[in-house]
Coordinates of C-alpha atoms in Angstrom, one line a residue:
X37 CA 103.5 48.9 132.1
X38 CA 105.6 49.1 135.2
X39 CA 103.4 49.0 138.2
X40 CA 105.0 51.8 139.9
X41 CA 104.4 54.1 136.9
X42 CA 101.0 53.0 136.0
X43 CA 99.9 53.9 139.8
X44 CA 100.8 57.6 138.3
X45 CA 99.1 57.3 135.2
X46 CA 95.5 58.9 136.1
X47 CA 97.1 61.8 137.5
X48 CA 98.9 62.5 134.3
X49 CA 97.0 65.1 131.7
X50 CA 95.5 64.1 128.6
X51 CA 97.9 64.5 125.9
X52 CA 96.5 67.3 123.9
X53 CA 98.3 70.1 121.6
X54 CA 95.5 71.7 120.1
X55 CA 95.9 74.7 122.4
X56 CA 99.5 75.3 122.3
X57 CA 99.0 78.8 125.0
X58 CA 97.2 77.0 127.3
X59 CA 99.2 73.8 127.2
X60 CA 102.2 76.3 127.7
X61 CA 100.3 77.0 130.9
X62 CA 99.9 73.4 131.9
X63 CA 103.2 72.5 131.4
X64 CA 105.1 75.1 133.7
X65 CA 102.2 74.3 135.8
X66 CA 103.8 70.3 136.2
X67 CA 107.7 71.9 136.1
X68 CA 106.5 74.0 138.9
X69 CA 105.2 71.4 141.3
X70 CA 108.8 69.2 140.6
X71 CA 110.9 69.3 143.0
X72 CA 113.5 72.2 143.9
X73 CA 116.7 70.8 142.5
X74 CA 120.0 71.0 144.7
X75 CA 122.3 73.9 142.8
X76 CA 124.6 73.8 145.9
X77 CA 127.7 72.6 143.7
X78 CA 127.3 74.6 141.1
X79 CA 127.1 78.4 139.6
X80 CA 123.8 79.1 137.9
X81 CA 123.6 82.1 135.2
X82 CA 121.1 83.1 133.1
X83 CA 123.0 84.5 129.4
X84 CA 121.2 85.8 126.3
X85 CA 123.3 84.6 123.0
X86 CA 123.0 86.9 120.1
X87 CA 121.9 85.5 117.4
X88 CA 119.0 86.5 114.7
X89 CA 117.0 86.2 117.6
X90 CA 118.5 86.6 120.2
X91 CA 118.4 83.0 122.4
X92 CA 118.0 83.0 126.4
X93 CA 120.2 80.4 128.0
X94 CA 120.6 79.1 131.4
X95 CA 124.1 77.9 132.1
X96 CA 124.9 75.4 135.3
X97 CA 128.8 75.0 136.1
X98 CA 129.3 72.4 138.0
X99 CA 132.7 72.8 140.2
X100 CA 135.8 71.5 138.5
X101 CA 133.6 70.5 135.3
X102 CA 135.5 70.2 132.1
X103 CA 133.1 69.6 129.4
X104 CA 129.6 70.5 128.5
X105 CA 126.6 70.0 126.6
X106 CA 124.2 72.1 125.0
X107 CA 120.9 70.9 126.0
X108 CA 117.1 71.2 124.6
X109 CA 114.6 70.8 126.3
X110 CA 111.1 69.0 124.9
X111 CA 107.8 70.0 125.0
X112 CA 106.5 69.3 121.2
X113 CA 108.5 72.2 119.9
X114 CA 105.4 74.3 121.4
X115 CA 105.9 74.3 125.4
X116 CA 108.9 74.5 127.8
X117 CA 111.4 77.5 128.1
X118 CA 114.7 77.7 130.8
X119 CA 112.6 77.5 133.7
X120 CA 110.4 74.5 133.2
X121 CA 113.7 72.6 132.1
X122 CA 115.4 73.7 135.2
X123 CA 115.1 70.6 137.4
X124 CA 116.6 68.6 134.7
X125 CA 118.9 70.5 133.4
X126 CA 120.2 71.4 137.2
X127 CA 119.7 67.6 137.5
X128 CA 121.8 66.8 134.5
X129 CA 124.6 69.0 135.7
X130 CA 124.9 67.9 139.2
X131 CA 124.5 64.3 138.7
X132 CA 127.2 64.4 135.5
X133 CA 129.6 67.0 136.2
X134 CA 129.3 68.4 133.1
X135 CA 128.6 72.7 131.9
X136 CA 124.7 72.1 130.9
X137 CA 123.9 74.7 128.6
X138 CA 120.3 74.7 128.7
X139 CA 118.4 76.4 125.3
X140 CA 115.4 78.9 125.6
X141 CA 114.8 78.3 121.7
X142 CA 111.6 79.8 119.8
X143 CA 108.4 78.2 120.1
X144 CA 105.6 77.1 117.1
X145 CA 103.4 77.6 115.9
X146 CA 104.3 81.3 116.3
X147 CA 108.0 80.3 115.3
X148 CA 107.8 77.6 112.9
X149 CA 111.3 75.8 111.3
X150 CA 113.8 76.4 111.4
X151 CA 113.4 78.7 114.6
X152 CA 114.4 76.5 117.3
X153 CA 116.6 74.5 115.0
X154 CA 118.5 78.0 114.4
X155 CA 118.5 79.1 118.0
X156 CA 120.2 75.6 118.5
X157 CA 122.7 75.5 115.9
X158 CA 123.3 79.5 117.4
X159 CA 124.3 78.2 120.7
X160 CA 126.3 75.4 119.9
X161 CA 128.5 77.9 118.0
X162 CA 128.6 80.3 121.1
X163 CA 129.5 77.4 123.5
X164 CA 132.4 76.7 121.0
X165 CA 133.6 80.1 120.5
X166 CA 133.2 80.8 124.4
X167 CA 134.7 77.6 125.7
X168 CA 137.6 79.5 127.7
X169 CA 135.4 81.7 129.2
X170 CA 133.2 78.7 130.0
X171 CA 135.7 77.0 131.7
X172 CA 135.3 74.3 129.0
X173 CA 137.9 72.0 126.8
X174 CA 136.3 73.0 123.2
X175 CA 137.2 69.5 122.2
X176 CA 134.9 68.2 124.7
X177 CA 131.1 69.6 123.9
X178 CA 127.9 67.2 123.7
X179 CA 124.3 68.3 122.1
X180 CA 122.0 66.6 123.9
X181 CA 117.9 66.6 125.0
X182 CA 114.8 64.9 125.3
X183 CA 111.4 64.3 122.9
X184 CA 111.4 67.1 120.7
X185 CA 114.9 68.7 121.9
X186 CA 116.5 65.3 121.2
X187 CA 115.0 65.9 117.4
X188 CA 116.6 69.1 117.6
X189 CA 119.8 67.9 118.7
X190 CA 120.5 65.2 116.7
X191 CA 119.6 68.1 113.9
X192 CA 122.2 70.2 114.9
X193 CA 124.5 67.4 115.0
X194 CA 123.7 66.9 111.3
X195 CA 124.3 70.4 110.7
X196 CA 127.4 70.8 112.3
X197 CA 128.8 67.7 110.3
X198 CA 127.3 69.1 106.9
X199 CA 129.3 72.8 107.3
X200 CA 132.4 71.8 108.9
X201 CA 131.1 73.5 112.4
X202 CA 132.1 72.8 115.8
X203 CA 133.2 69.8 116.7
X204 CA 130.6 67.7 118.8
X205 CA 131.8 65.2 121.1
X206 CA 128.2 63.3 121.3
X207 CA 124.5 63.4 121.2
X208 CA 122.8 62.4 124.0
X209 CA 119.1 61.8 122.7
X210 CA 116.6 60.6 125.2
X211 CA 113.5 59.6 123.7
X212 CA 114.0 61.9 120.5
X213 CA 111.1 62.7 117.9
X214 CA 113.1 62.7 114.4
X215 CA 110.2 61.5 112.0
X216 CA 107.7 63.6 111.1
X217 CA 106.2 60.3 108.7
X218 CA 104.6 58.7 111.3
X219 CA 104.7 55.5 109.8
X220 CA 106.7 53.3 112.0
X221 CA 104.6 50.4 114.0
X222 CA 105.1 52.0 117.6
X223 CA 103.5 55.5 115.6
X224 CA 100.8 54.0 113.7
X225 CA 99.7 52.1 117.1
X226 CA 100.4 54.1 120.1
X227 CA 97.1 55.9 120.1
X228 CA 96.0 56.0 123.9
X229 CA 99.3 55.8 125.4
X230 CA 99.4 58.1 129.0
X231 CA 101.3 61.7 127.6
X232 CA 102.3 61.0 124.1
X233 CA 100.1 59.5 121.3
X234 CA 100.1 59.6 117.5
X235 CA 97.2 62.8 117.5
X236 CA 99.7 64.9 119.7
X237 CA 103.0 63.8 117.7
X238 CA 100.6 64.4 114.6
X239 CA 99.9 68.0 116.2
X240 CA 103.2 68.5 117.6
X241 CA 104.8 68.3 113.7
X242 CA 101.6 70.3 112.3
X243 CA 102.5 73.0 114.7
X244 CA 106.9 73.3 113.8
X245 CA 106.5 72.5 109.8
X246 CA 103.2 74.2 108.8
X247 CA 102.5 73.4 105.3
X248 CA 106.7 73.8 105.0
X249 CA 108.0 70.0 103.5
X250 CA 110.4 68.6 106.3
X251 CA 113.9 68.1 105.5
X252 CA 116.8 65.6 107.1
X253 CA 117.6 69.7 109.6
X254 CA 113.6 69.5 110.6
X255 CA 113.1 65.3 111.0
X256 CA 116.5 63.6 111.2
X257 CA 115.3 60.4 110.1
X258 CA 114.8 61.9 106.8
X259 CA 118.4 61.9 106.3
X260 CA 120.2 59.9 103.6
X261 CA 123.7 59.8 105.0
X262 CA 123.9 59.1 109.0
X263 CA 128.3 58.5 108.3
X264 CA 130.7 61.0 110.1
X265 CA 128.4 61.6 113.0
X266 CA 129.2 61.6 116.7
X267 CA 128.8 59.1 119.0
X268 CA 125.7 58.6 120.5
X269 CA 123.4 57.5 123.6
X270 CA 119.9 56.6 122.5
X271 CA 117.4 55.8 124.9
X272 CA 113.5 54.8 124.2
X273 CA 110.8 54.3 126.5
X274 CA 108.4 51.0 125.5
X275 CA 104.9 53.0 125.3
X276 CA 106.0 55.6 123.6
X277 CA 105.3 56.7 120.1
X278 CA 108.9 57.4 118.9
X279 CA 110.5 54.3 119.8
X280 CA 110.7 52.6 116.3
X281 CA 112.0 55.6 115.0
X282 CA 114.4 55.8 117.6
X283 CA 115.8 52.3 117.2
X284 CA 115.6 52.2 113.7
X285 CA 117.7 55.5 113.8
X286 CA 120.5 54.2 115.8
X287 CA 121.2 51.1 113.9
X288 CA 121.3 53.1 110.6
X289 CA 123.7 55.2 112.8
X290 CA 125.8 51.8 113.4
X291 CA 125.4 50.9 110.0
X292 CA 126.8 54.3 108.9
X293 CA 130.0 53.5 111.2
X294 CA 128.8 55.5 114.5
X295 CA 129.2 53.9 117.5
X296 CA 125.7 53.9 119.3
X297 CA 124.8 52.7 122.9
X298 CA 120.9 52.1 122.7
X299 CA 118.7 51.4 125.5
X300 CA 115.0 50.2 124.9
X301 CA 113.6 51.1 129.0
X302 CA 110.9 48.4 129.7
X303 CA 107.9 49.0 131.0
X304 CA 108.3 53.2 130.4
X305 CA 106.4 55.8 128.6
X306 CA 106.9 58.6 126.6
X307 CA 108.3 60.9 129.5
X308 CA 107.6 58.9 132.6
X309 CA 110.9 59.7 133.7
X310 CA 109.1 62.5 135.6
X311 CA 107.5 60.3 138.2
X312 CA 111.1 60.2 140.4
X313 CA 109.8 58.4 143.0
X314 CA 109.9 55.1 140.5
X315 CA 112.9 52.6 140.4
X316 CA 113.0 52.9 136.8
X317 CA 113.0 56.2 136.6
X318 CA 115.9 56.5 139.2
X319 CA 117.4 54.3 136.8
X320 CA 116.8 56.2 133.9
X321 CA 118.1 59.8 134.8
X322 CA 121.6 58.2 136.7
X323 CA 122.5 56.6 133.5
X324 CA 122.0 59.8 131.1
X325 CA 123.9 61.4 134.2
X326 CA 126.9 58.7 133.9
X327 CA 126.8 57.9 129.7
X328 CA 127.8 62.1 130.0
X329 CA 130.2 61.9 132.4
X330 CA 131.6 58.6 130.5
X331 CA 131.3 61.0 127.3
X332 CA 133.2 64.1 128.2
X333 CA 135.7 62.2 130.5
X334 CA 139.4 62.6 129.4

């Protein structure tokens, strides 16, 4: 473990999803105490897109930004809304340049799949259809977002492929829970690490399928035919319970003919990115920051 994370590691909760509301309550709890992110350089607006339900969204326009990503936050498809993503997601904008998009989707257990895969898919269309009004080249939108919202983006991309939909420029998938099997080393043995273990990934999937079978739209990695994709930034942290699903995802992606920048972070855990005071984590948010602006970029 990196010493400058482990320092941080008995101030970090247990990992535990058995309580989704009060986890809920925990979680805005740690967005709150994050620090206030700078929104000088940019217009923030909250939007609701209509949809079967209708979706919140918080949009960030960066001055002079030409492309954009619709991003998902994580959370175990049970915690996190438009406010506890807004550091990041004000983060992502200002350090990229980039229109972030950032999703209020439906929560389980109360909203099971394909809620939040729905509400996704819903906004990615918007984005498209609303591209001059965003300010936006069309030809130049990325899905993108972390633990469970990187499941859900590399679902949508998936989606979009399968039905001819808007055309996504990349998937930016940090740490992304695609596998609802569990049945990769790094799942099978990660049972005590700090924030995610194999009980709350266990609990995490209980909570979005329910007794519904997962398909390749609910865990990515169940999908047969990875060709025709976008391009795509995959990042994993070493402690975390997703990372053999995560490499073993992107090298079926370069297998299929997608080009794929992965990055294995030594040393990391499942969301340690939080703890910005660590070199690694500095690290780790200004390169998501630059593989986006690298991405969009003429």
């Amino acid at each position: 473990m990196d010493p400058e994370l482990e320092a941080f590691i008995p101030l970090f909760p247990r990992a535990d999803l058995t309580d989704p509301v009060a986890e809920r309550k925990n979680f805005a709890g740690l967005a709150a105490a994050a620090p206030a992110p700078d929104t000088a350089g940019m217009e923030v607006e909250d939007r609701t897109v209509p949809a079967d339900a209708d979706v919140p969204v918080r949009i960030y326009r960066p001055h002079q930004a030409q492309g954009a990503i619709v991003w998902l936050h994580g959370g175990g498809f049970v915690m996190g809304d438009v406010d506890t993503e807004h550091p990041w997601a004000a983060r992502i904008a200002e350090s990229s340049g980039a229109v972030v998009i950032s999703v209020g989707y439906r929560l389980a257990p109360e909203h099971r799949f394909p809620a939040a895969f729905d509400d996704a898919y819903a906004v990615l269309n918007w984005t498209a259809e609303h591209a001059a009004e965003l300010g936006i080249d069309p030809g130049r939108i990325a899905v993108g977002g972390h633990s469970a919202g990187g499941g859900l983006a590399a679902a949508v991309a998936l989606r979009a492929r399968d039905q001819q939909g808007p055309s996504i420029r990349y998937q930016l998938l940090n740490q992304p829970g695609l596998d609802d099997r569990q049945e990769t080393w790094s799942a099978r043995h990660f049972t005590d690490t700090p924030w995610m273990n194999r009980d709350k990934v266990t609990a995490s999937w209980g909570h979005y399928l329910g007794s519904t079978p997962a398909t390749p739209y609910a865990a990515p990695a169940r999908a047969t035919d990875l060709s025709g994709l976008p391009p795509a930034y995959i990042a994993t942290a070493e402690f975390c319970p997703n990372r053999d699903e995560d490499i073993t995802y992107a090298l079926r992606l370069l297998q299929a003919g997608v080009s794929v920048e992965l990055h294995q972070w030594p040393g990391t855990f499942h969301g340690s990115q939080a703890i910005l005071s660590a070199e690694v984590s500095q690290r780790q948010i200004a390169e998501l920051a630059a593989v986006l602006r690298r991405a969009l970029a003429e």
